[in-house]
Coordinates of C-alpha atoms and ligand atoms in Angstrom, one line a residue:
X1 CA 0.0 0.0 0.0
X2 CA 1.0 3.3 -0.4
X3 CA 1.5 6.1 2.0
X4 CA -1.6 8.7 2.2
X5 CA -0.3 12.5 1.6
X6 CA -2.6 15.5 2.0
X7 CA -1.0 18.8 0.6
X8 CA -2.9 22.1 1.5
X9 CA -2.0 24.5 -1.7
X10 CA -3.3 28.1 0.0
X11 CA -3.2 30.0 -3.2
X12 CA -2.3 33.3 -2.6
X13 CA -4.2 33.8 0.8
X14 CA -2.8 34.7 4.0
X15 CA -0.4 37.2 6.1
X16 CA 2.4 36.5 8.7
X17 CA -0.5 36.5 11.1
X18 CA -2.3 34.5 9.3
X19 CA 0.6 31.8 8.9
X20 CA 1.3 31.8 12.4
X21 CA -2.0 31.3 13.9
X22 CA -3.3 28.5 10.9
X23 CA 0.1 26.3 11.4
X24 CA -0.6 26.7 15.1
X25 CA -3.6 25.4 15.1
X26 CA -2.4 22.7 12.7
X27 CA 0.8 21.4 14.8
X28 CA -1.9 21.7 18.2
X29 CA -4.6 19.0 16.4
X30 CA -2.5 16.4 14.3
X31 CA -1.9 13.2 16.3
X32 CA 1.4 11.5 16.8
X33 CA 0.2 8.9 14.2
X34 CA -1.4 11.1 11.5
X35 CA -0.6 10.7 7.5
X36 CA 2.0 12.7 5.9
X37 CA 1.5 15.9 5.2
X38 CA 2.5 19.4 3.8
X39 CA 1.9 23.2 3.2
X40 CA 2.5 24.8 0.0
X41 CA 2.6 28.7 1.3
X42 CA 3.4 31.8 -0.8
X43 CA 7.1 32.4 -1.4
X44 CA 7.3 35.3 1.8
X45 CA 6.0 32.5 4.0
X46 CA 8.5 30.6 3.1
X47 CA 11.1 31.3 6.2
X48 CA 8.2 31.5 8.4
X49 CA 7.5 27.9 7.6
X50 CA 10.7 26.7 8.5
X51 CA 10.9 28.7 11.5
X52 CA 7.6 27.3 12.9
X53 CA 7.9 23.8 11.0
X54 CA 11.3 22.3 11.4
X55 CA 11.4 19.6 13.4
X56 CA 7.3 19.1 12.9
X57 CA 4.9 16.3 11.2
X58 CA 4.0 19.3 8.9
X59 CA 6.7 19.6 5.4
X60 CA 6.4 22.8 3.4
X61 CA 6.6 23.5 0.0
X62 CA 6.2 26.3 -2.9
X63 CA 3.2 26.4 -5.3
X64 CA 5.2 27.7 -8.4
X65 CA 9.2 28.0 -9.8
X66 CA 10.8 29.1 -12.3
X67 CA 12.3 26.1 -15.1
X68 CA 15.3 28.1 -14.7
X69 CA 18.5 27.6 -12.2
X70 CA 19.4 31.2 -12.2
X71 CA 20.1 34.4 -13.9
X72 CA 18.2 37.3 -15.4
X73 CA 14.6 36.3 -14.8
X74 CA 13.4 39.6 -13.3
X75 CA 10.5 37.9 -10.5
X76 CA 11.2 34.4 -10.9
X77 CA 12.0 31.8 -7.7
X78 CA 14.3 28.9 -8.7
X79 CA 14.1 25.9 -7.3
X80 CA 17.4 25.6 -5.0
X81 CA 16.4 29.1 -3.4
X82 CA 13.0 27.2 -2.7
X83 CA 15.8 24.3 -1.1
X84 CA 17.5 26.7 1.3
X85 CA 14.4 27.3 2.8
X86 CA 13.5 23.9 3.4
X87 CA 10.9 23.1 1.1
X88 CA 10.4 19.2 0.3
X89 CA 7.6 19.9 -2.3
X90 CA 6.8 22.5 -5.3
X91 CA 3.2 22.5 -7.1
X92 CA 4.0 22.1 -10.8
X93 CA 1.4 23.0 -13.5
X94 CA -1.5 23.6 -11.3
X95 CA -4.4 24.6 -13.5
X96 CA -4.9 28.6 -12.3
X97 CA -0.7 28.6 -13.3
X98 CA -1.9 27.2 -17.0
X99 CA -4.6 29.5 -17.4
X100 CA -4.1 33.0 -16.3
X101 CA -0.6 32.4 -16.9
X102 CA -0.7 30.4 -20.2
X103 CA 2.1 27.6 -19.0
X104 CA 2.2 24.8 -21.4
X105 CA 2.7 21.1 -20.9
X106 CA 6.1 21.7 -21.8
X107 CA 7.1 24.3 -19.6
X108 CA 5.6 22.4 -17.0
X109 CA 7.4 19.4 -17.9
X110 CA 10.6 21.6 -17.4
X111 CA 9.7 23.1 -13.6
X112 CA 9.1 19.7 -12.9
X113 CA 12.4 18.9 -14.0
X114 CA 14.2 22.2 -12.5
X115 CA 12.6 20.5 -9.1
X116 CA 13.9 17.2 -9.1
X117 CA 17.2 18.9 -10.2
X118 CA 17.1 20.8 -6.8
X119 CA 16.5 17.5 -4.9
X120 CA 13.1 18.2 -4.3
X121 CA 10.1 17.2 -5.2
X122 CA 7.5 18.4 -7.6
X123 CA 3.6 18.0 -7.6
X124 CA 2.6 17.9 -11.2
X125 CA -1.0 18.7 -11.8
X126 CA -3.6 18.0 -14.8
X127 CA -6.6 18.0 -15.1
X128 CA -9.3 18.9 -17.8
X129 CA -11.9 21.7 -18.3
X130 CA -15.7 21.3 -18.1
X131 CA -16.1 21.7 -22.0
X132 CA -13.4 19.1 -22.1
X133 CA -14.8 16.5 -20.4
X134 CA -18.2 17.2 -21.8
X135 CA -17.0 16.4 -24.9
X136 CA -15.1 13.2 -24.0
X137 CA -11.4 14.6 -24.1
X138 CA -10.3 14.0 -20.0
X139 CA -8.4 11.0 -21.4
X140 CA -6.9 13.0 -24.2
X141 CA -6.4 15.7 -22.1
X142 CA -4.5 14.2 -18.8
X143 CA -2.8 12.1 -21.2
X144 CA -0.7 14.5 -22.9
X145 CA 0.0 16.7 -20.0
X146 CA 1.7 13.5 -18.0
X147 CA 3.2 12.6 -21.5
X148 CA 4.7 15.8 -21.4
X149 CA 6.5 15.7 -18.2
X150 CA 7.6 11.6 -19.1
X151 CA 8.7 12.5 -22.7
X152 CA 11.0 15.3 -21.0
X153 CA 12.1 13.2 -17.7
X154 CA 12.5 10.1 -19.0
X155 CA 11.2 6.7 -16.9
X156 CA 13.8 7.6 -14.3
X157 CA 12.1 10.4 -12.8
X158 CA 8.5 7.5 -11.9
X159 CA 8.5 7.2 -8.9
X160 CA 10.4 10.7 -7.9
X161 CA 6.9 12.9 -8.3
X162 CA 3.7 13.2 -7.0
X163 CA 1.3 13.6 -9.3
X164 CA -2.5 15.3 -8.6
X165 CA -5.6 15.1 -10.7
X166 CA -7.6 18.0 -10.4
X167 CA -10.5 18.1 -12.7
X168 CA -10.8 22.6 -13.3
X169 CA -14.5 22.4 -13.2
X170 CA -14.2 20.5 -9.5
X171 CA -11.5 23.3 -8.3
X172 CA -13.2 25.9 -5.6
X173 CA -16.7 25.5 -7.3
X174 CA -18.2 23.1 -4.7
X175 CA -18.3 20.2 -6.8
X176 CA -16.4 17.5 -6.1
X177 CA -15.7 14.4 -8.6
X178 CA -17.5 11.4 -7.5
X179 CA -15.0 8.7 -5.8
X180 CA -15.8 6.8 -8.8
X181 CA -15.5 9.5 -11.3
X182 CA -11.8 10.4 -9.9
X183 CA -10.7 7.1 -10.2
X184 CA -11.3 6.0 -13.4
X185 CA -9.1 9.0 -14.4
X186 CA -6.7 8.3 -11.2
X187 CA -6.3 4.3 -13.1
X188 CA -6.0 6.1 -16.6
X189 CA -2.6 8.0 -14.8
X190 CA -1.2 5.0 -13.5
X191 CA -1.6 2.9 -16.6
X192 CA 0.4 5.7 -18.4
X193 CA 3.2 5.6 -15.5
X194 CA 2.9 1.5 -16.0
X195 CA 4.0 1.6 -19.7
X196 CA 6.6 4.1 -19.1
X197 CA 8.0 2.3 -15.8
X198 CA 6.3 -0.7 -13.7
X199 CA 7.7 -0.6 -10.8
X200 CA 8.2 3.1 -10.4
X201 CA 4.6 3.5 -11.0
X202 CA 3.8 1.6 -8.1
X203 CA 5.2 4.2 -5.9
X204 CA 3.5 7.0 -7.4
X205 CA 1.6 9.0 -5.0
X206 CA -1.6 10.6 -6.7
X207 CA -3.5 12.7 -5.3
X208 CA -7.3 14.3 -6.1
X209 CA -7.4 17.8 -5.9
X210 CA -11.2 20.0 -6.2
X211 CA -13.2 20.6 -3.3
X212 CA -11.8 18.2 -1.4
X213 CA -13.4 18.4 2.5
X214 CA -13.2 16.7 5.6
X215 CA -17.3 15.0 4.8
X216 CA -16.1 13.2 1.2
X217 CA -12.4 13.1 1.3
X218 CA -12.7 9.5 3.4
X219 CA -14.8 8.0 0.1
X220 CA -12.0 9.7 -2.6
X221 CA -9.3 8.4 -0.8
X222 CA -10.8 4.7 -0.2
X223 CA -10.5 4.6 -3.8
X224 CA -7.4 2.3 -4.9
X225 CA -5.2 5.1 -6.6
X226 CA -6.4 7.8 -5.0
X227 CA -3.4 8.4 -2.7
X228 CA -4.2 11.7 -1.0
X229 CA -5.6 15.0 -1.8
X230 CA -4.0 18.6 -2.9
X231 CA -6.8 20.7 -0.7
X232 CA -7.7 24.6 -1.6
X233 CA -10.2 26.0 -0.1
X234 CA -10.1 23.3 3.0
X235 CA -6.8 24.0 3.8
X236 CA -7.5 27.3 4.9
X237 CA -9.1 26.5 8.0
X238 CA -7.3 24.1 10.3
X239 CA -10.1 22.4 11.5
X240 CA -11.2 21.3 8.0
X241 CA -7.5 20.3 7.4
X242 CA -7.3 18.4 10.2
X243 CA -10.6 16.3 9.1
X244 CA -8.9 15.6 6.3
X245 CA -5.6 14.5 6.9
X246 CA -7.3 12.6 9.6
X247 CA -9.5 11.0 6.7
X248 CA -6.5 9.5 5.1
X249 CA -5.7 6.8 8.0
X250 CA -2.7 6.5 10.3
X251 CA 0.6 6.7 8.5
X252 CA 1.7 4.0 7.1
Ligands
PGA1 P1 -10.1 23.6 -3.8 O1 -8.7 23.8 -4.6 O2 -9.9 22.5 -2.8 O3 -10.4 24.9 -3.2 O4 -11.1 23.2 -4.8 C1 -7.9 22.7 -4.9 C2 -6.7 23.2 -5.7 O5 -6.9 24.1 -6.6 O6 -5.6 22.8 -5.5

């Protein structure tokens, strides 16, 4: 069996206040025994994180990097800036990054890569639009934005990436994939991580990302690849975090 992980991705929400009281309240509820999990903060949160985190349950990450090691990028973060500050995990190609910033499966495919080269380790999203799926192209879709990052990274890299499925139309709207619904698509991913490499496959964590709460993430994560959740909205409040990390099981 694999290991649960939940992954709160706060977006670009919060304040120094903010981060102190909501990781608080995090490190004061998780038991000794809870699943793995992580923060992915803004970049100014950063330091805060590993001032309040080191040592803790709780790992941190980034939600965005540049596919560049370093130079004239005027705003960028690269990824071994994102390793002196003790991040274990960067969100790759979430879907608000593809859209309001136009990344392509490619560049993705290279921040992904940039991440591993930093010793760390990326979260690679996909996922498909409501006009997509309603015209049958999730398979299509999903397909080519792993292909992307396995055509670039080579089999190697299976196993050294999380991936997350988050279907755009599910993403802070309130509707959640059904269990069953996420893990057709969740099967579809592994079967494309099978061809590329078997046995790294196997140790592939997916996760579900899309209005993931304490009441259904129990049912989503029963599911056989569902292997945890990237949580939005949820993770804002440490409560509903909580329910949900406590949803995934003891750690394993
Ligand atoms: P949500 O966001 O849980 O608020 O739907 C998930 C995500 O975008 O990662």
């Amino acid at each position: 069996m694999r290991p649960k992980l939940v992954v709160g991705n706060w977006k670009m929400n919060g304040s120094r206040e903010f981060t102190a009281s909501l990781l608080s309240g995090i490190l004061e509820g998780l038991d000794g025994n809870a699943a793995a999990c992580a923060v992915c903060v803004p970049f100014p949160y950063l330091y805060q994180c590993e001032q309040l985190l080191a040592g803790s349950a709780i790992a941190w990450g980034a939600q965005d990097v540049s596919c560049q090691p370093s130079g004239a990028y005027t705003g960028e973060v690269c990824a071994a800036m994102l390793a002196e500050f003790g991040c274990r995990y960067v969100i790759v190609g979430h879907s608000e990054r593809r859209a309001y910033h136009g990344e392509s499966n490619e560049l993705v495919a290279r921040k992904a890569g940039a991440v591993l080269a930093a010793g760390l380790t990326p979260i690679v999203c996909v996922g498909e639009t409501l006009a997509q799926r309603e015209a049958g192209e999730t398979a299509a879709v999903v397909g080519a934005q792993l292909d992307a990052v396995l055509e670039l990274l080579g089999k190697d890299a299976v196993g050294r990436f999380v991936l997350s499925y988050e279907p755009v139309w599910a993403i802070g709207s309130g509707k959640t994939a059904t269990p069953a619904m996420a893990q057709e698509v969740h099967a579809q991913l592994r079967a494309q991580l099978r061809a590329c490499n078997a046995e790294g496959a196997e140790k592939v964590q997916i996760l579900y990302g899309g209005s993931m709460k304490p009441e259904n993430a129990g049912d989503l994560m029963a599911q056989p690849d569902i292997d945890g959740g990237l949580i939005g909205g949820a993770a804002l409040k440490a409560a509903d975090f909580l329910g949900i990390i406590r949803a995934a099981g003891p750690r394993i």
